[in-house]
């Protein structure tokens, strides 16, 4: 299997749009990397540059150590799957899967037949080779599209929103299935999605894209827990974000004045007093205090920081939502802020209208650039 490297890749379309503004990444052999970001941020253009459907305006693309920047798609040895499956409607499933191998001209009929059977087993659809595409469900057609891409044993698999047109349940099943197949054959994979949940659950690493650039590249846990920017924090998962100014830095902790509340956060990125910053707190990092009254000594009416390095907010639950294994609470603090808190299901009986206090430890508050 093979790695993929992009160095300084830029793409300006003929109309003048600079869709990709210089991206660098080394994708290891066998790695599953997801390009995730909002619509129009340049994900598909980056993927198409790897596939060879677009030539970069600047920079280079290497696959398996060979420069392919200007090589046409058929010389790159990649398999691609699109959102709309793109199966050939007039061909049987067998013919669809065999297509790439037939086009190569390097295989005997016996080899092709054996490989098609192997691929049908891999995607767990044995015996459908004689059917036409419209005799399969959407999810089954997408598995066949995957089998077709994998049949010629490409060096890398490139997936452009392949699950986007499936309903939620099927989509979740296919996420697991796709990952199983990818790991089983150990193929280097680049996956494009604007669905942050999908990116977080499937990937070895994510590249979060914004306006033609990679904002952050890293394993899902790291990008989620340790976002480099306000954009990444906001785009991936739910984030409580407090904008403010650093009023002091002491013993490795920054005190951030956010107007209605002073938040203590582990000092990062060399912040110093006077810097504008944003404090990111993930909803599951808040804890309910036993009762609002018990915190009267440490919290101001609008929330405050106690000596133990936690910040406490008091307010009222306005909304409660069951998410299955967890429960999401929306709080309005006494200073009028909206806070989202997530706790494990069954852990407490609080509900709308209840007065509560929630606390967050300084080490669970992440500073990012404002
Ligand atoms: P989406 O999630 O909506 O598919 P994306 O992140 O994949 O978006 P791209 O399709 O790569 O984004 O598009 C990036 C930018 O380049 C957009 O502003 C888009 O309008 C522009 N663009 C894409 N294709 C072309 C083209 N062929 N000619 C001119 N501009 C283009």
Short mmCIF file of C-alpha atoms and ligand atoms in Angstrom, two decimals:
data_model
loop_
_atom_site.label_atom_id
_atom_site.label_comp_id
_atom_site.label_asym_id
_atom_site.label_seq_id
_atom_site.Cartn_x
_atom_site.Cartn_y
_atom_site.Cartn_z
CA UNK A 1 0.00 0.00 0.00
CA UNK A 2 1.02 3.57 -0.49
CA UNK A 3 1.15 6.98 1.09
CA UNK A 4 -0.06 10.26 -0.40
CA UNK A 5 1.72 13.60 -0.02
CA UNK A 6 0.46 17.05 -0.87
CA UNK A 7 2.96 19.90 -0.70
CA UNK A 8 1.89 23.53 -1.11
CA UNK A 9 -1.10 22.52 -3.24
CA UNK A 10 -3.07 25.45 -4.61
CA UNK A 11 -5.93 25.40 -7.07
CA UNK A 12 -7.27 28.45 -8.85
CA UNK A 13 -10.20 27.74 -11.17
CA UNK A 14 -10.36 29.47 -14.54
CA UNK A 15 -12.96 32.00 -13.30
CA UNK A 16 -10.45 33.18 -10.68
CA UNK A 17 -11.72 31.34 -7.58
CA UNK A 18 -8.80 30.26 -5.39
CA UNK A 19 -10.44 27.08 -4.07
CA UNK A 20 -7.36 25.57 -2.37
CA UNK A 21 -4.81 27.93 -0.86
CA UNK A 22 -1.70 25.86 -0.21
CA UNK A 23 -2.33 22.62 1.67
CA UNK A 24 0.33 20.25 2.99
CA UNK A 25 -0.24 16.76 4.31
CA UNK A 26 1.60 13.43 4.41
CA UNK A 27 -0.90 10.58 4.54
CA UNK A 28 0.66 7.34 5.65
CA UNK A 29 0.18 4.03 3.92
CA UNK A 30 -3.02 2.41 5.21
CA UNK A 31 -4.21 5.56 6.93
CA UNK A 32 -7.84 6.79 6.81
CA UNK A 33 -7.82 10.58 6.56
CA UNK A 34 -10.97 12.66 6.36
CA UNK A 35 -11.19 16.12 4.82
CA UNK A 36 -14.01 17.82 6.69
CA UNK A 37 -15.32 21.36 6.54
CA UNK A 38 -18.27 23.50 5.51
CA UNK A 39 -19.66 23.63 1.99
CA UNK A 40 -17.34 25.36 -0.47
CA UNK A 41 -14.18 25.13 1.69
CA UNK A 42 -12.26 23.17 -0.97
CA UNK A 43 -12.60 19.51 0.12
CA UNK A 44 -13.72 18.13 -3.22
CA UNK A 45 -11.17 20.19 -5.12
CA UNK A 46 -8.40 18.78 -2.91
CA UNK A 47 -9.65 15.22 -3.44
CA UNK A 48 -9.96 15.73 -7.19
CA UNK A 49 -6.40 17.04 -7.22
CA UNK A 50 -5.26 13.75 -5.64
CA UNK A 51 -7.34 11.78 -8.16
CA UNK A 52 -5.97 13.76 -11.10
CA UNK A 53 -9.29 15.28 -12.21
CA UNK A 54 -7.83 18.70 -11.36
CA UNK A 55 -4.25 19.89 -11.90
CA UNK A 56 -2.97 22.14 -9.11
CA UNK A 57 -2.01 25.70 -9.98
CA UNK A 58 0.93 25.33 -7.64
CA UNK A 59 2.46 22.63 -5.43
CA UNK A 60 2.94 18.89 -5.90
CA UNK A 61 1.13 15.59 -5.39
CA UNK A 62 2.96 12.32 -4.70
CA UNK A 63 1.38 8.88 -4.51
CA UNK A 64 3.49 5.96 -3.34
CA UNK A 65 6.59 8.15 -3.56
CA UNK A 66 6.05 9.05 -7.22
CA UNK A 67 5.23 12.55 -8.35
CA UNK A 68 1.85 12.54 -10.13
CA UNK A 69 1.09 16.29 -10.09
CA UNK A 70 0.48 16.43 -13.83
CA UNK A 71 -0.37 12.76 -14.46
CA UNK A 72 -3.86 11.90 -15.76
CA UNK A 73 -6.23 9.97 -13.46
CA UNK A 74 -5.70 6.59 -15.17
CA UNK A 75 -1.97 6.71 -14.40
CA UNK A 76 -2.48 7.30 -10.67
CA UNK A 77 -3.90 3.96 -9.66
CA UNK A 78 -6.57 5.31 -7.33
CA UNK A 79 -10.15 4.10 -6.89
CA UNK A 80 -12.87 6.68 -6.42
CA UNK A 81 -16.41 6.49 -5.04
CA UNK A 82 -18.89 9.34 -5.39
CA UNK A 83 -22.03 10.34 -3.54
CA UNK A 84 -24.32 9.28 -6.38
CA UNK A 85 -22.77 5.76 -6.73
CA UNK A 86 -22.38 6.31 -10.50
CA UNK A 87 -22.91 2.62 -11.33
CA UNK A 88 -23.35 1.98 -15.04
CA UNK A 89 -27.13 1.36 -15.26
CA UNK A 90 -27.01 -0.79 -18.39
CA UNK A 91 -24.40 -3.22 -16.97
CA UNK A 92 -24.90 -6.08 -14.53
CA UNK A 93 -23.31 -5.84 -11.09
CA UNK A 94 -20.63 -8.30 -12.25
CA UNK A 95 -19.86 -6.13 -15.29
CA UNK A 96 -19.76 -2.99 -13.15
CA UNK A 97 -17.22 -4.48 -10.75
CA UNK A 98 -15.17 -5.98 -13.58
CA UNK A 99 -15.08 -2.69 -15.50
CA UNK A 100 -11.77 -1.31 -14.18
CA UNK A 101 -9.96 -4.63 -14.58
CA UNK A 102 -11.32 -5.08 -18.12
CA UNK A 103 -10.15 -1.55 -18.99
CA UNK A 104 -6.65 -2.35 -17.65
CA UNK A 105 -6.44 -5.26 -20.08
CA UNK A 106 -3.92 -7.02 -17.80
CA UNK A 107 -6.20 -9.73 -16.45
CA UNK A 108 -7.60 -13.02 -17.74
CA UNK A 109 -11.34 -13.67 -17.64
CA UNK A 110 -10.76 -16.23 -14.85
CA UNK A 111 -8.83 -13.67 -12.80
CA UNK A 112 -11.55 -11.09 -13.28
CA UNK A 113 -14.35 -13.52 -12.37
CA UNK A 114 -12.49 -14.61 -9.23
CA UNK A 115 -11.81 -11.02 -8.20
CA UNK A 116 -15.46 -10.00 -8.72
CA UNK A 117 -16.55 -12.88 -6.45
CA UNK A 118 -13.95 -11.87 -3.89
CA UNK A 119 -15.19 -8.25 -3.95
CA UNK A 120 -18.82 -9.33 -3.59
CA UNK A 121 -17.82 -11.36 -0.53
CA UNK A 122 -15.88 -8.41 0.87
CA UNK A 123 -18.90 -6.10 0.67
CA UNK A 124 -21.12 -8.95 1.92
CA UNK A 125 -23.30 -9.19 -1.19
CA UNK A 126 -22.42 -12.60 -2.62
CA UNK A 127 -24.63 -13.84 -5.42
CA UNK A 128 -25.89 -10.52 -6.81
CA UNK A 129 -23.52 -10.47 -9.82
CA UNK A 130 -26.29 -11.10 -12.37
CA UNK A 131 -28.58 -8.36 -11.13
CA UNK A 132 -28.86 -4.89 -12.62
CA UNK A 133 -28.07 -1.85 -10.40
CA UNK A 134 -31.74 -0.82 -10.14
CA UNK A 135 -32.48 -4.21 -8.57
CA UNK A 136 -30.45 -3.27 -5.50
CA UNK A 137 -31.21 -0.88 -2.64
CA UNK A 138 -29.32 2.42 -2.25
CA UNK A 139 -27.05 1.01 0.44
CA UNK A 140 -26.35 -2.11 -1.64
CA UNK A 141 -25.54 0.01 -4.70
CA UNK A 142 -23.07 2.00 -2.65
CA UNK A 143 -21.35 -1.23 -1.56
CA UNK A 144 -21.09 -2.23 -5.20
CA UNK A 145 -19.59 1.17 -6.06
CA UNK A 146 -16.99 0.46 -3.37
CA UNK A 147 -16.36 -3.05 -4.75
CA UNK A 148 -15.93 -1.59 -8.24
CA UNK A 149 -13.39 0.96 -6.98
CA UNK A 150 -11.43 -1.70 -5.08
CA UNK A 151 -11.45 -4.46 -7.72
CA UNK A 152 -8.37 -3.28 -9.67
CA UNK A 153 -6.42 -3.16 -6.37
CA UNK A 154 -5.73 0.59 -6.41
CA UNK A 155 -3.00 2.17 -4.33
CA UNK A 156 -5.48 4.48 -2.63
CA UNK A 157 -9.22 4.85 -2.18
CA UNK A 158 -10.75 8.32 -2.64
CA UNK A 159 -14.27 8.82 -1.34
CA UNK A 160 -16.33 11.95 -2.04
CA UNK A 161 -19.30 12.09 0.36
CA UNK A 162 -20.11 8.44 -0.43
CA UNK A 163 -22.73 8.11 2.31
CA UNK A 164 -24.46 11.46 1.93
CA UNK A 165 -27.50 10.19 0.06
CA UNK A 166 -28.25 7.34 2.48
CA UNK A 167 -30.76 7.69 5.32
CA UNK A 168 -29.37 8.11 8.83
CA UNK A 169 -29.61 4.46 9.92
CA UNK A 170 -28.12 3.08 6.73
CA UNK A 171 -25.49 5.76 6.78
CA UNK A 172 -24.38 4.73 10.27
CA UNK A 173 -24.29 1.05 9.24
CA UNK A 174 -22.23 1.93 6.19
CA UNK A 175 -19.78 3.99 8.26
CA UNK A 176 -18.95 0.86 10.26
CA UNK A 177 -18.90 -1.31 7.15
CA UNK A 178 -16.68 1.04 5.18
CA UNK A 179 -14.20 1.26 8.03
CA UNK A 180 -14.19 -2.55 8.41
CA UNK A 181 -13.45 -3.04 4.72
CA UNK A 182 -10.78 -0.33 4.72
CA UNK A 183 -9.03 -1.89 7.69
CA UNK A 184 -9.39 -5.42 6.33
CA UNK A 185 -7.51 -4.56 3.17
CA UNK A 186 -5.38 -1.80 4.74
CA UNK A 187 -5.89 0.63 1.89
CA UNK A 188 -4.84 4.29 2.19
CA UNK A 189 -8.08 6.26 2.14
CA UNK A 190 -9.04 9.90 1.76
CA UNK A 191 -12.65 10.58 2.66
CA UNK A 192 -14.51 13.84 2.06
CA UNK A 193 -17.50 14.82 4.17
CA UNK A 194 -19.12 17.92 5.61
CA UNK A 195 -20.61 15.75 8.36
CA UNK A 196 -18.53 16.32 11.48
CA UNK A 197 -19.92 13.30 13.31
CA UNK A 198 -18.91 11.02 10.45
CA UNK A 199 -15.44 12.56 10.39
CA UNK A 200 -14.98 12.08 14.12
CA UNK A 201 -16.15 8.46 14.18
CA UNK A 202 -14.40 7.07 11.11
CA UNK A 203 -10.97 8.57 10.74
CA UNK A 204 -7.42 7.95 11.88
CA UNK A 205 -6.86 11.66 11.31
CA UNK A 206 -9.01 14.61 10.29
CA UNK A 207 -7.98 17.60 8.25
CA UNK A 208 -10.42 20.36 9.13
CA UNK A 209 -10.70 22.70 6.14
CA UNK A 210 -11.78 26.31 6.13
CA UNK A 211 -11.66 28.64 3.16
CA UNK A 212 -9.19 26.57 1.13
CA UNK A 213 -6.79 25.80 3.98
CA UNK A 214 -6.24 23.14 6.62
CA UNK A 215 -7.06 24.72 9.98
CA UNK A 216 -5.98 21.65 11.94
CA UNK A 217 -4.85 18.12 11.15
CA UNK A 218 -4.82 15.43 13.82
CA UNK A 219 -6.53 12.38 15.35
CA UNK A 220 -10.24 12.92 16.12
CA UNK A 221 -9.77 12.97 19.89
CA UNK A 222 -7.03 15.55 19.70
CA UNK A 223 -8.87 17.82 17.29
CA UNK A 224 -12.04 17.59 19.38
CA UNK A 225 -10.43 18.05 22.81
CA UNK A 226 -7.67 20.39 21.79
CA UNK A 227 -8.93 22.58 18.94
CA UNK A 228 -6.37 25.01 17.55
CA UNK A 229 -8.89 27.66 16.59
CA UNK A 230 -12.34 28.99 17.34
CA UNK A 231 -13.45 27.73 13.92
CA UNK A 232 -12.39 24.12 14.62
CA UNK A 233 -13.98 24.17 18.09
CA UNK A 234 -17.22 25.47 16.65
CA UNK A 235 -17.32 23.22 13.59
CA UNK A 236 -16.61 19.90 15.34
CA UNK A 237 -19.18 18.98 17.95
CA UNK A 238 -20.86 21.41 20.31
CA UNK A 239 -18.74 24.07 21.96
CA UNK A 240 -19.46 26.69 24.61
CA UNK A 241 -17.30 29.63 23.55
CA UNK A 242 -16.57 32.63 25.75
CA UNK A 243 -14.77 35.56 24.16
CA UNK A 244 -12.70 37.72 26.48
CA UNK A 245 -9.38 39.28 27.40
CA UNK A 246 -6.63 37.71 29.51
CA UNK A 247 -6.44 39.74 32.73
CA UNK A 248 -3.62 37.78 34.39
CA UNK A 249 -1.44 34.71 33.96
CA UNK A 250 -0.23 32.94 37.10
CA UNK A 251 1.16 29.47 37.82
CA UNK A 252 0.32 28.23 34.34
CA UNK A 253 -3.29 29.44 34.45
CA UNK A 254 -4.84 32.40 32.68
CA UNK A 255 -7.69 34.40 34.12
CA UNK A 256 -9.93 35.50 31.27
CA UNK A 257 -12.30 38.41 31.73
CA UNK A 258 -15.38 37.68 29.62
CA UNK A 259 -17.44 40.58 30.89
CA UNK A 260 -20.04 38.77 32.97
CA UNK A 261 -17.65 36.06 34.15
CA UNK A 262 -13.97 35.53 34.86
CA UNK A 263 -12.88 32.12 33.63
CA UNK A 264 -9.75 30.30 34.65
CA UNK A 265 -8.10 28.23 31.93
CA UNK A 266 -4.84 26.38 31.52
CA UNK A 267 -2.56 28.96 29.87
CA UNK A 268 -1.67 27.86 26.34
CA UNK A 269 0.18 29.17 23.33
CA UNK A 270 2.16 31.71 25.38
CA UNK A 271 -0.83 33.96 26.18
CA UNK A 272 -0.18 37.00 28.29
CA UNK A 273 -2.24 39.67 30.02
CA UNK A 274 -4.06 41.92 27.58
CA UNK A 275 -4.46 39.27 24.84
CA UNK A 276 -7.88 38.79 23.30
CA UNK A 277 -8.81 35.13 23.43
CA UNK A 278 -11.69 32.67 23.34
CA UNK A 279 -12.30 30.01 25.95
CA UNK A 280 -13.73 26.74 24.60
CA UNK A 281 -15.60 24.39 26.94
CA UNK A 282 -17.06 21.13 25.65
CA UNK A 283 -20.55 20.38 27.08
CA UNK A 284 -19.47 17.16 28.79
CA UNK A 285 -16.79 19.03 30.77
CA UNK A 286 -19.36 20.74 33.01
CA UNK A 287 -20.46 19.10 36.25
CA UNK A 288 -23.60 19.85 38.18
CA UNK A 289 -22.86 21.04 41.67
CA UNK A 290 -25.02 19.35 44.31
CA UNK A 291 -27.15 22.42 44.84
CA UNK A 292 -26.98 26.00 43.68
CA UNK A 293 -27.04 27.25 47.25
CA UNK A 294 -23.95 25.30 48.30
CA UNK A 295 -21.86 27.35 45.89
CA UNK A 296 -22.88 30.72 47.20
CA UNK A 297 -19.50 31.13 48.82
CA UNK A 298 -17.46 30.60 45.69
CA UNK A 299 -19.60 31.91 42.92
CA UNK A 300 -20.77 35.39 42.22
CA UNK A 301 -24.36 35.80 41.11
CA UNK A 302 -23.23 35.65 37.50
CA UNK A 303 -20.69 32.91 37.92
CA UNK A 304 -17.15 33.19 39.25
CA UNK A 305 -13.89 31.46 39.91
CA UNK A 306 -13.10 29.80 43.22
CA UNK A 307 -9.71 29.11 44.70
CA UNK A 308 -9.67 25.49 43.49
CA UNK A 309 -9.38 26.48 39.84
CA UNK A 310 -12.96 25.85 38.84
CA UNK A 311 -15.48 28.31 37.49
CA UNK A 312 -19.06 28.06 38.65
CA UNK A 313 -22.13 29.29 36.79
CA UNK A 314 -25.56 29.58 38.32
CA UNK A 315 -28.74 29.70 36.34
CA UNK A 316 -31.84 27.86 35.23
CA UNK A 317 -32.39 24.86 32.97
CA UNK A 318 -34.42 26.00 29.97
CA UNK A 319 -34.44 22.81 27.92
CA UNK A 320 -33.55 19.13 28.31
CA UNK A 321 -33.00 16.69 25.45
CA UNK A 322 -32.45 12.94 25.69
CA UNK A 323 -29.80 11.75 23.24
CA UNK A 324 -29.91 8.05 24.14
CA UNK A 325 -26.78 7.38 26.17
CA UNK A 326 -26.53 11.02 27.24
CA UNK A 327 -28.75 13.97 28.12
CA UNK A 328 -28.24 17.52 26.88
CA UNK A 329 -29.24 20.43 29.09
CA UNK A 330 -29.56 24.04 27.98
CA UNK A 331 -28.99 26.55 30.77
CA UNK A 332 -29.55 30.25 30.94
CA UNK A 333 -27.07 31.71 33.41
CA UNK A 334 -28.00 34.58 35.69
CA UNK A 335 -26.11 36.92 33.36
CA UNK A 336 -28.16 35.73 30.37
CA UNK A 337 -25.67 33.38 28.72
CA UNK A 338 -26.73 30.14 27.02
CA UNK A 339 -24.67 27.13 28.12
CA UNK A 340 -24.97 23.56 26.84
CA UNK A 341 -24.18 20.77 29.29
CA UNK A 342 -24.12 17.04 28.46
CA UNK A 343 -24.27 14.34 31.12
CA UNK A 344 -24.69 10.57 30.98
CA UNK A 345 -28.31 9.37 30.89
CA UNK A 346 -29.91 8.39 34.17
CA UNK A 347 -27.41 10.39 36.19
CA UNK A 348 -29.85 13.02 37.42
CA UNK A 349 -33.45 14.07 37.39
CA UNK A 350 -33.02 17.80 36.85
CA UNK A 351 -35.31 19.41 34.31
CA UNK A 352 -36.57 22.69 32.84
CA UNK A 353 -37.26 25.38 35.43
CA UNK A 354 -34.78 23.97 38.00
CA UNK A 355 -32.17 26.32 39.38
CA UNK A 356 -28.73 24.77 39.12
CA UNK A 357 -25.03 25.48 39.42
CA UNK A 358 -22.52 23.96 37.05
CA UNK A 359 -18.77 24.02 37.39
CA UNK A 360 -15.87 23.52 35.06
CA UNK A 361 -12.24 22.89 35.95
CA UNK A 362 -9.57 25.21 34.59
CA UNK A 363 -7.90 22.24 32.90
CA UNK A 364 -11.10 21.60 30.92
CA UNK A 365 -11.13 25.12 29.51
CA UNK A 366 -9.16 25.47 26.29
CA UNK A 367 -7.85 28.81 25.07
CA UNK A 368 -7.93 29.46 21.35
CA UNK A 369 -7.28 32.53 19.26
CA UNK A 370 -10.22 34.89 19.31
P1 LIG B 1 -19.16 20.99 -0.90
O1 LIG B 1 -19.12 20.38 0.46
O2 LIG B 1 -20.29 21.96 -1.07
O3 LIG B 1 -19.04 19.98 -2.00
P2 LIG B 1 -16.32 21.62 -1.05
O4 LIG B 1 -15.70 21.92 0.26
O5 LIG B 1 -16.10 20.26 -1.60
O6 LIG B 1 -17.86 21.97 -1.01
P3 LIG B 1 -15.28 22.59 -3.56
O7 LIG B 1 -16.29 21.85 -4.39
O8 LIG B 1 -13.90 22.09 -3.56
O9 LIG B 1 -15.78 22.73 -2.05
O10 LIG B 1 -15.29 24.11 -4.02
C1 LIG B 1 -14.39 25.08 -3.47
C2 LIG B 1 -14.64 26.42 -4.16
O11 LIG B 1 -14.30 26.33 -5.54
C3 LIG B 1 -16.09 26.88 -4.13
O12 LIG B 1 -16.08 28.28 -3.96
C4 LIG B 1 -16.62 26.50 -5.50
O13 LIG B 1 -17.66 27.36 -5.89
C5 LIG B 1 -15.39 26.66 -6.36
N1 LIG B 1 -15.39 25.74 -7.51
C6 LIG B 1 -15.52 24.39 -7.47
N2 LIG B 1 -15.45 23.86 -8.71
C7 LIG B 1 -15.26 24.90 -9.55
C8 LIG B 1 -15.11 25.02 -10.98
N3 LIG B 1 -15.09 23.94 -11.76
N4 LIG B 1 -14.95 26.26 -11.48
C9 LIG B 1 -14.93 27.36 -10.70
N5 LIG B 1 -15.06 27.32 -9.36
C10 LIG B 1 -15.23 26.12 -8.78
#
